[in-house]
CSV table of C-alpha atoms in Angstrom, one decimal:
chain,number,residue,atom,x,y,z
N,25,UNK,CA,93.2,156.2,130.6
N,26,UNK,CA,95.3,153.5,132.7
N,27,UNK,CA,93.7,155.2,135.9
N,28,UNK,CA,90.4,154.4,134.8
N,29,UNK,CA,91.1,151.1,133.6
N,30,UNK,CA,92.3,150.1,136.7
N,31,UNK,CA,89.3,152.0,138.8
N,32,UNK,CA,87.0,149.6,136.5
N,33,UNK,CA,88.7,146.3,136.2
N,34,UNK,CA,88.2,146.2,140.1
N,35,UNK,CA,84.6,146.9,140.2
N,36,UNK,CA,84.1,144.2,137.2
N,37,UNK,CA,86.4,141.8,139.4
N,38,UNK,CA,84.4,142.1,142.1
N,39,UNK,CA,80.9,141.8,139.9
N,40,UNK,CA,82.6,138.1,138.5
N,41,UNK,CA,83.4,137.4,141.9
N,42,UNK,CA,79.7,137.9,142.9
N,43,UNK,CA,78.4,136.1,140.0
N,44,UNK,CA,80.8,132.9,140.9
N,45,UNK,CA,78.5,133.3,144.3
N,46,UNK,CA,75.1,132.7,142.9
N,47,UNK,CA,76.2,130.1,139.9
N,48,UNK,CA,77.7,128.1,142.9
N,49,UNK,CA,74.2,126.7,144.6
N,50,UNK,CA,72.9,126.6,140.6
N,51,UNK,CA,75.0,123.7,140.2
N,52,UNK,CA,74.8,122.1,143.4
N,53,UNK,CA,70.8,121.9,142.2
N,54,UNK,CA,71.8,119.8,139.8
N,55,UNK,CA,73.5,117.2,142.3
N,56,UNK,CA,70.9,117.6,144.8
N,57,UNK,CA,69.9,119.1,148.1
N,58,UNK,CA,72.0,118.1,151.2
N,59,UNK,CA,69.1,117.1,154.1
N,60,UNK,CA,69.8,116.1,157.4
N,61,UNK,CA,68.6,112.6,159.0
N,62,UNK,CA,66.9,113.0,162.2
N,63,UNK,CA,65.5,109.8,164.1
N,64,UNK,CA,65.6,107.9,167.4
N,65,UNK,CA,67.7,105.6,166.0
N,66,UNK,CA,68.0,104.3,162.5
N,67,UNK,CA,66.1,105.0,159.3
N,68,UNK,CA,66.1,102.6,156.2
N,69,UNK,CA,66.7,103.2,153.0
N,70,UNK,CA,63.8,101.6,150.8
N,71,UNK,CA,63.7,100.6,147.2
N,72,UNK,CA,60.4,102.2,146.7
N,73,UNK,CA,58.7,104.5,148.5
N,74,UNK,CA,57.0,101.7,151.0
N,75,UNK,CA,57.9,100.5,154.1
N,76,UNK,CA,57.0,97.4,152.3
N,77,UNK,CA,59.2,97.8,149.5
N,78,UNK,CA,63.2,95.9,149.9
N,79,UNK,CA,65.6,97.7,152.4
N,80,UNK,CA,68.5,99.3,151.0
N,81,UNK,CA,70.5,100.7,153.3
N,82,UNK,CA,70.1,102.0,157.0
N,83,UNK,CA,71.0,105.8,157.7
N,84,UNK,CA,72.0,107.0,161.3
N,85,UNK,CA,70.6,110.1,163.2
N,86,UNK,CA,72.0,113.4,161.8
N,87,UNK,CA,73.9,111.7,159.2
N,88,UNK,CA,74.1,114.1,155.8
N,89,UNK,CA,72.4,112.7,152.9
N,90,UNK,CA,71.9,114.1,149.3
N,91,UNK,CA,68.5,114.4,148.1
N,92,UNK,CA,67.6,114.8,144.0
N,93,UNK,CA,64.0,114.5,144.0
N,94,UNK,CA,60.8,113.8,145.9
N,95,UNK,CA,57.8,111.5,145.2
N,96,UNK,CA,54.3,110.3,146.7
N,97,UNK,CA,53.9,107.7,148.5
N,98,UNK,CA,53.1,105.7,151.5
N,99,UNK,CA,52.4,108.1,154.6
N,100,UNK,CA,54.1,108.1,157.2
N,101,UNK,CA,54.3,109.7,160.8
N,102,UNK,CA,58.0,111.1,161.7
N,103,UNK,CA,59.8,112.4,164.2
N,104,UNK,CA,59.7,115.8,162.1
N,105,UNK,CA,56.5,115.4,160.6
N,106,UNK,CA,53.4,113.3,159.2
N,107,UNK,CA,53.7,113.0,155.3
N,108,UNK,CA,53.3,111.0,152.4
N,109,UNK,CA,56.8,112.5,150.8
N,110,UNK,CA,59.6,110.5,149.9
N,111,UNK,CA,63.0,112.0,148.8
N,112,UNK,CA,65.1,109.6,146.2
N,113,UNK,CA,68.6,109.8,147.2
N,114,UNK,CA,71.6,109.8,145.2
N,115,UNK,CA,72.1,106.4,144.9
N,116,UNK,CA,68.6,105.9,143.6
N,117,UNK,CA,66.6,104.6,147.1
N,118,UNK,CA,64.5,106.3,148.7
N,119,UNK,CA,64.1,107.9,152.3
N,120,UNK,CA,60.6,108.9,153.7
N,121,UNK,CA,60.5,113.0,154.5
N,122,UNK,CA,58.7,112.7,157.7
N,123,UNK,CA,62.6,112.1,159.0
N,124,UNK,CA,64.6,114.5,157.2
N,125,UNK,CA,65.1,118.1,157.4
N,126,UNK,CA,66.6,120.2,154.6
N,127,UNK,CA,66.5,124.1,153.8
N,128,UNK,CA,64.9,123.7,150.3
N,129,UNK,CA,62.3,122.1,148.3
N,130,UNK,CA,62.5,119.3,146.1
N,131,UNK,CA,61.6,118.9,143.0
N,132,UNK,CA,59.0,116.2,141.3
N,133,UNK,CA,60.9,113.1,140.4
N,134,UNK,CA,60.8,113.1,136.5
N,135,UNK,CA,58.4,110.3,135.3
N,136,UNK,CA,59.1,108.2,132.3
N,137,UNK,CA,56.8,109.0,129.6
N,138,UNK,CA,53.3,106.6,129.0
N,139,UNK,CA,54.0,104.2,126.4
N,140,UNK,CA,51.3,103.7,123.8
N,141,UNK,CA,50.3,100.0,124.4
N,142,UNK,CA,50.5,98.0,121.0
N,143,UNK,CA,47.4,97.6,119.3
N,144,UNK,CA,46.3,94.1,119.4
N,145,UNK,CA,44.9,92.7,116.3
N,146,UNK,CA,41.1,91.8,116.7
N,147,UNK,CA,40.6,88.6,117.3
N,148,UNK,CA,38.6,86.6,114.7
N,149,UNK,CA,35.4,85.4,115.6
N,150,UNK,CA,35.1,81.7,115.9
N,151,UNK,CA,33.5,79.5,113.3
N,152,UNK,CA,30.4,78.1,114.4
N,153,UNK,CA,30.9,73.8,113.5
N,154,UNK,CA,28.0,72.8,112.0
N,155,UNK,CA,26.5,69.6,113.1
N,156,UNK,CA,23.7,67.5,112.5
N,157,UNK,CA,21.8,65.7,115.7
N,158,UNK,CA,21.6,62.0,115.5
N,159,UNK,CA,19.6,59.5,118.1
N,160,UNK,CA,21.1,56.4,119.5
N,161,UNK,CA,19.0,52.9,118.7
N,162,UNK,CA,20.7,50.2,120.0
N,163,UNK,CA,19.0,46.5,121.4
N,164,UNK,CA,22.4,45.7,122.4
N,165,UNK,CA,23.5,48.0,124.8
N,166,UNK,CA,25.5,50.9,125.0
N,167,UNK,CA,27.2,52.0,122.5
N,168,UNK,CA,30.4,52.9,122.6
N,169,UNK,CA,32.1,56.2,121.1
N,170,UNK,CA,35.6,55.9,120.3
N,171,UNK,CA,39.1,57.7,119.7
N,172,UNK,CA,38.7,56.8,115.9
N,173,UNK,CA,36.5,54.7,112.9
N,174,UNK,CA,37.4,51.3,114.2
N,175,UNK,CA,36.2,49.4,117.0
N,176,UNK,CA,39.6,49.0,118.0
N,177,UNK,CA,40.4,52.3,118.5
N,178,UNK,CA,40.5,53.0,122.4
N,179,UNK,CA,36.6,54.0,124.2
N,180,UNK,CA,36.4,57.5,125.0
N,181,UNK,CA,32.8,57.0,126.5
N,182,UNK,CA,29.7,54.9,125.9
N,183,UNK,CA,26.1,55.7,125.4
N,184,UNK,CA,22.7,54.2,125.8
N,185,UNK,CA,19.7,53.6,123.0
N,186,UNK,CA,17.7,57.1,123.0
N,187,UNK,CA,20.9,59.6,123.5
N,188,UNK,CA,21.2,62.0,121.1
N,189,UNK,CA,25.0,62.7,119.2
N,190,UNK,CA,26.3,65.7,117.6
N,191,UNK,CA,27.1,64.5,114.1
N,192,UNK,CA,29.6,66.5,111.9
N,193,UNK,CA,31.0,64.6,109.2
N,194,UNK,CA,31.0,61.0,107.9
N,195,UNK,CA,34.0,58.6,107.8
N,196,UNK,CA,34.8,55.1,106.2
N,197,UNK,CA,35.9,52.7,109.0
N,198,UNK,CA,35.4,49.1,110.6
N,199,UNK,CA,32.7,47.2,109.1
N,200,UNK,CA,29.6,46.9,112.2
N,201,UNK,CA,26.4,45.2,112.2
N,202,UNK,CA,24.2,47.2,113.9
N,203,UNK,CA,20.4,47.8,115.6
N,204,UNK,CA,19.9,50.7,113.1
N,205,UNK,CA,22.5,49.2,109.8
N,206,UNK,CA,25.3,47.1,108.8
N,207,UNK,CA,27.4,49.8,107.8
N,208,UNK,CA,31.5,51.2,107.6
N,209,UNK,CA,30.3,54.8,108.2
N,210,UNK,CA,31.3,56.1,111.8
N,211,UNK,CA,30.3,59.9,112.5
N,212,UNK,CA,32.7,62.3,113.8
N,213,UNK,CA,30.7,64.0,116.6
N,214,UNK,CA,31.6,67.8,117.7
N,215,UNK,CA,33.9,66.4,120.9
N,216,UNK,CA,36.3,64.4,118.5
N,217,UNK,CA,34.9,61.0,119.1
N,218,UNK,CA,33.3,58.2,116.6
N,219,UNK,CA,30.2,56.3,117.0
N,220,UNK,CA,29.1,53.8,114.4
N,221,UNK,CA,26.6,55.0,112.0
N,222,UNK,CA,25.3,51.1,112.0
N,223,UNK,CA,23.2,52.3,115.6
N,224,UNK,CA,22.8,56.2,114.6
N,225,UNK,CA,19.5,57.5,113.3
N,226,UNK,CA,20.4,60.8,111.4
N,227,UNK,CA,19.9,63.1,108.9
N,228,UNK,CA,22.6,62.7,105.9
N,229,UNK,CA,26.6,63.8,107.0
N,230,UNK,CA,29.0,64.8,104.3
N,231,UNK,CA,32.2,62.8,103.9
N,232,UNK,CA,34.5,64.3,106.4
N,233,UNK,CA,37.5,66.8,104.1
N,234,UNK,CA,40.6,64.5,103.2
N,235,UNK,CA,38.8,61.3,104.3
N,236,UNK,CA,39.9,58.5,102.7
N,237,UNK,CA,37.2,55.7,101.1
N,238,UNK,CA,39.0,52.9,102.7
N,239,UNK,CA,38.0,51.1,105.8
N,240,UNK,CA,40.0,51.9,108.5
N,241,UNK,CA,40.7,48.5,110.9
N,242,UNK,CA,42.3,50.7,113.4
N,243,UNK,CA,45.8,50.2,115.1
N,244,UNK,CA,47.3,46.8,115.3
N,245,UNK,CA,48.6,45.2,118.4
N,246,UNK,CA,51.3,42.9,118.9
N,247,UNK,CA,51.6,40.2,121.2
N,248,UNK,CA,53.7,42.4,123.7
N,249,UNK,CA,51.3,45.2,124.3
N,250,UNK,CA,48.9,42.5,124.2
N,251,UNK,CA,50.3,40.8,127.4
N,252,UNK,CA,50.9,44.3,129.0
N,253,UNK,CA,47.3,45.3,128.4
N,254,UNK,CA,46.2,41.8,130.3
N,255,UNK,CA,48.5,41.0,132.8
N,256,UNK,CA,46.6,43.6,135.1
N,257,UNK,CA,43.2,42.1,134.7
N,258,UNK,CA,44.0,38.4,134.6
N,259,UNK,CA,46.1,39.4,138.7
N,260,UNK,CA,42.9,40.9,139.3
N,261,UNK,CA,41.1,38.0,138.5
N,262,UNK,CA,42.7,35.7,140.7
N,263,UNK,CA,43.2,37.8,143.3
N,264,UNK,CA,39.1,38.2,143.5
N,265,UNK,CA,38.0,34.4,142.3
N,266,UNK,CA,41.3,32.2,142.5
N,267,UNK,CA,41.3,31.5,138.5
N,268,UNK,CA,45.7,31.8,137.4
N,269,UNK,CA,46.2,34.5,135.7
N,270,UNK,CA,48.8,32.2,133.3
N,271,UNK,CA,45.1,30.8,132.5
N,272,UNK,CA,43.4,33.7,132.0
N,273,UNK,CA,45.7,35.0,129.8
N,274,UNK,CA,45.9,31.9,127.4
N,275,UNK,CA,42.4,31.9,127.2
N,276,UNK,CA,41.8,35.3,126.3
N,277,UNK,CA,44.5,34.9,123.4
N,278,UNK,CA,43.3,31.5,122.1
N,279,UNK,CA,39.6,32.7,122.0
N,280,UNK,CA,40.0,36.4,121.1
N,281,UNK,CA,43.1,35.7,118.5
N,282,UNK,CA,45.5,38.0,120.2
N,283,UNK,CA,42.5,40.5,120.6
N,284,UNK,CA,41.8,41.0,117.2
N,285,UNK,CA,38.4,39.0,117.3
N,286,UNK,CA,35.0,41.2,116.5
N,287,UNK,CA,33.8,40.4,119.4
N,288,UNK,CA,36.8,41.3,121.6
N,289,UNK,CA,37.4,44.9,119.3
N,290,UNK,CA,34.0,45.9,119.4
N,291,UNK,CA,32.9,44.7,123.1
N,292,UNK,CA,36.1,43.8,124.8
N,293,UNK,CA,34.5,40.3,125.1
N,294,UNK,CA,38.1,38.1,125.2
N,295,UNK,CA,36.2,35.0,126.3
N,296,UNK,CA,32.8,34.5,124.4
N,297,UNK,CA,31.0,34.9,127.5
N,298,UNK,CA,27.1,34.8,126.8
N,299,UNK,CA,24.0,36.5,128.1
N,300,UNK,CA,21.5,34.6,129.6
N,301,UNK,CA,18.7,35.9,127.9
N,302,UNK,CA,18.5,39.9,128.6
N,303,UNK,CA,20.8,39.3,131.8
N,304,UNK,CA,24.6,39.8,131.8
N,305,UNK,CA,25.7,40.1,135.1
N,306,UNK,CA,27.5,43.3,137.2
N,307,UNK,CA,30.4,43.1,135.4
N,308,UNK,CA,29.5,43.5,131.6
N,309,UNK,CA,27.4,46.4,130.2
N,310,UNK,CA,24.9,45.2,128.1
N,311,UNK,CA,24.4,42.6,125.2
N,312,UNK,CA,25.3,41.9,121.4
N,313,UNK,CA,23.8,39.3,118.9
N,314,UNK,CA,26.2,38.2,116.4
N,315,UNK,CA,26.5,35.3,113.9
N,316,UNK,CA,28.4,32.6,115.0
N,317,UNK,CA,29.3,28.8,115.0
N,318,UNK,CA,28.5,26.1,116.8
N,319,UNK,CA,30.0,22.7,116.8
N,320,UNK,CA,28.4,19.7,119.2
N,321,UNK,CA,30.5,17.0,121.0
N,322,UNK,CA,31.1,15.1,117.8
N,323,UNK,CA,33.1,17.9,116.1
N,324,UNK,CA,29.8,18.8,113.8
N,325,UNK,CA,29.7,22.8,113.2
N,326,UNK,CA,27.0,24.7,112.2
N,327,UNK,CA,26.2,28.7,112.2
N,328,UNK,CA,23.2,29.9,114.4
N,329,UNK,CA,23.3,33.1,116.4
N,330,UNK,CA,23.9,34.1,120.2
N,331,UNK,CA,23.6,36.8,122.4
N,332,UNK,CA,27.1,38.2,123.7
N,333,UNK,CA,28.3,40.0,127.0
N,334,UNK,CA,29.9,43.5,126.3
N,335,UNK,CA,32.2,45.5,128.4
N,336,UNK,CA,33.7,48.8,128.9
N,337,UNK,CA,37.0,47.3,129.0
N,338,UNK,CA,39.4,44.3,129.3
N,339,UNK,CA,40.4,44.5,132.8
N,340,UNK,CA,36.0,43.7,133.2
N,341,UNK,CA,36.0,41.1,130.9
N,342,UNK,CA,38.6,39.4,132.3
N,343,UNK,CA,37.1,39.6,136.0
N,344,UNK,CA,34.3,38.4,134.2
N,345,UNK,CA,35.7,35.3,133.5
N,346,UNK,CA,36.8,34.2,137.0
N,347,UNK,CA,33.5,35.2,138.3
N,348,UNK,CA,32.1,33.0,135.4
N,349,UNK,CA,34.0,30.1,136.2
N,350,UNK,CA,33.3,30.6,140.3
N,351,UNK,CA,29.6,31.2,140.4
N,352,UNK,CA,29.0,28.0,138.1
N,353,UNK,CA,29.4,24.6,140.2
N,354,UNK,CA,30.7,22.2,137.1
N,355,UNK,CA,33.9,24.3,137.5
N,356,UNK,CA,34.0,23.5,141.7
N,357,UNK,CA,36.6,21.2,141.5
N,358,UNK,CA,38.9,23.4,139.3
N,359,UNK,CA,39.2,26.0,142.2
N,360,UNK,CA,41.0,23.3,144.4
N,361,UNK,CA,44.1,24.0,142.0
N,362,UNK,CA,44.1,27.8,142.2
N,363,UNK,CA,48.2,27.9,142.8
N,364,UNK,CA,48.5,25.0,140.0
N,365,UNK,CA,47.8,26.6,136.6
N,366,UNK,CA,47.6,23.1,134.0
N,367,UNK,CA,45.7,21.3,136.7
N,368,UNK,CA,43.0,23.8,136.7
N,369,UNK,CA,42.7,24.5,133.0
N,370,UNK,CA,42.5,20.7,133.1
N,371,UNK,CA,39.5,20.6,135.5
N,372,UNK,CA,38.1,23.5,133.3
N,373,UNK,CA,38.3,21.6,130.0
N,374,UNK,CA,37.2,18.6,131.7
N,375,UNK,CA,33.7,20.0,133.2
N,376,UNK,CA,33.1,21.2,129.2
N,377,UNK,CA,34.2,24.2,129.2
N,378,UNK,CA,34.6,23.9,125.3
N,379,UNK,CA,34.2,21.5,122.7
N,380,UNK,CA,37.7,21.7,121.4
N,381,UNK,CA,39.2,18.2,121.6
N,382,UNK,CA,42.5,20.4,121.3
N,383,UNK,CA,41.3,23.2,123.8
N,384,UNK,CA,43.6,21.8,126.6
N,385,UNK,CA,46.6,21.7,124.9
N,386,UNK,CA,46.0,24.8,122.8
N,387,UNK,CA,46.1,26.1,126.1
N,388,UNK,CA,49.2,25.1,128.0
N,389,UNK,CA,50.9,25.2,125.1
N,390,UNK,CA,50.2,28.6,124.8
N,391,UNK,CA,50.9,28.7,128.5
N,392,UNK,CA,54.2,27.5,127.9
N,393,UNK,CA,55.5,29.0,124.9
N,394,UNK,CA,55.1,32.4,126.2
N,395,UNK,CA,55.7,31.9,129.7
N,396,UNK,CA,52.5,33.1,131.3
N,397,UNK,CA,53.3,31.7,134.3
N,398,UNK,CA,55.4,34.4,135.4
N,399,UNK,CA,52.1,36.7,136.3
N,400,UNK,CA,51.0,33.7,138.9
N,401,UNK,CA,51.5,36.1,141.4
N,402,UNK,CA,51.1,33.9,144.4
N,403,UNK,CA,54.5,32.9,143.5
């Protein structure tokens, strides 16, 4: 019996030593497959398999590298072949085959696994806005469609007598005495804006959800934002007819009340400038009657009516009234006092400018106590 067990335990030996022979190249599968670099020169290591993709590394002829995988992709001619094979290395780059040489095949890289894209919710159709179609009457002009139901809410665009408007809802604002109305109702239209109802023929709009039955006056403006909004207009002004801007400026406050005038709100008018007849000039934009009063030289007022100069904005009106005061000779000798602000309101007053046996020294005063003489930009 020991005989034989020793006769067999060699065989057996020998059989596990054989076995340890092919297990060896099973596990050097697993780390790869040693290939051999050959190439003029250099090869590159790639991120990608591109020549456009970022280098990695740069491997030298005959240098030993250890392949794990190979993938398609750009094809490329070698000094060992033409193919569109690239072998990802150990470290994760990857080496185009056309320059390597091994003994075995690679395997397919293993791909990550498609990922079900999340299922979007379906989207909601859009709710049509339902709007009624209005036409524009106006004998005054255009018409002027605002950021909200005031006219002192900033113009967002104007329109002329025969456009048609995209009513949606109604709205109690600013009182307006109109072609069409005298009304507080403004129309929301489908872009946002307002137009008064007062020069809007339309089929009946519903009061607007949450809209309040108050009139709206719009946003107030102090004093401040009033100079900053004129200061542009009035430097304009001189620049172009030679009128101060220090005189400009008190003007427009005396005669518009700090801008808060109907006429100023609803046409940017700061200076009561009139049409003559259906004519306004190249700077205004049409024409508005109102109600008014008059007063004659001895101080005796009475209401009448007049036709009034409308603009798209201040900076207009304002040029406006140096043109007015330039084009009309009674003001001539005014304009030899352009750098000399109470002189020329003087020769403006003077040639009867206005009635106002107070006007000049409303004026200066006004000059004065707010310091409009700093914008007198010639000095």
């Amino acid at each position: 019996m020991g005989l034989n067990t020793r006769l067999l335990a060699g065989p057996l030996l020998a059989l596990a030593a054989g076995a340890g022979l092919v297990v060896a190249p099973v596990a050097a599968d697993a780390a790869g497959v040693t290939a051999t670099v050959k190439v003029g020169s250099t090869l590159k290591t790639r991120s990608a398999p591109s020549l456009s993709s970022r280098i990695t590394g740069t491997l030298r002829n005959g240098q030993r590298v250890t392949a794990v995988c190979r993938v398609t992709g750009q094809s490329i001619r070698g000094s060992v072949r033409t193919t569109n094979q690239w072998d990802r290395l150990s470290n994760n780059s990857y080496v185009t085959h056309a320059y390597v040489v091994m003994s075995r095949t690679l395997p397919l890289c293993a791909t990550k696994s498609p990922q079900a894209a999340p299922v979007k919710a379906k989207p909601k159709p859009a709710v049509p806005v339902t709007y009624k179609v209005g036409t524009v009457r106006s004998t005054d002009g255009a018409v002027n469609i605002r950021t909200g139901p005031g006219t002192a809410y900033p113009v967002k665009r104007a329109v002329t007598t025969g456009a048609t408007v995209q009513g949606v809802c109604g709205v109690v604002g600013s009182m307006v005495n109109g072609t069409v109305r005298s009304t507080t109702q403004w129309n929301r239209l489908t872009d946002g804006g307002y137009i008064s109802h007062a020069y809007v023929v339309t089929p009946t709009l519903h009061l607007c959800p949450g809209a309040s039955t108050t009139p709206v006056t719009g946003p107030s403006v102090t004093p401040d934002q009033f100079l900053t909004a004129a200061v542009p207009g009035a430097q304009r002004g001189w620049r172009e007819y030679g009128v101060p801007a220090s005189v400009t400026i008190a003007q427009a406050i005396l005669e518009s009340g700090w801008g808060r005038s109907g006429l100023s709100t609803a046409d940017s008018n700061y200076f009561g400038i009139k049409c003559q007849g259906t004519s306004y000039g190249t700077l205004a934009n049409g024409c508005h009657v109102y109600n008014t009063t008059e007063c004659d030289k001895a101080g005796n007022c009475f209401p009448t009516s007049a036709s009034f100069r409308t603009y798209a904005n201040m900076t207009n009106s304002f040029r406006d009234h140096g043109n007015f005061l330039r084009v009309n000779s009674r003001y001539k000798p005014a304009f030899a006092y352009t750098k000399d602000a109470n002189k020329f309101i003087w020769q403006v007053w003077k040639a009867g400018y206005a009635t106002d046996p107070n006007y000049y020294t409303k004026v200066t005063t006004l000059m004065a106590s707010y310091n409009l003489y700093q914008y007198d930009i010639w000095k």
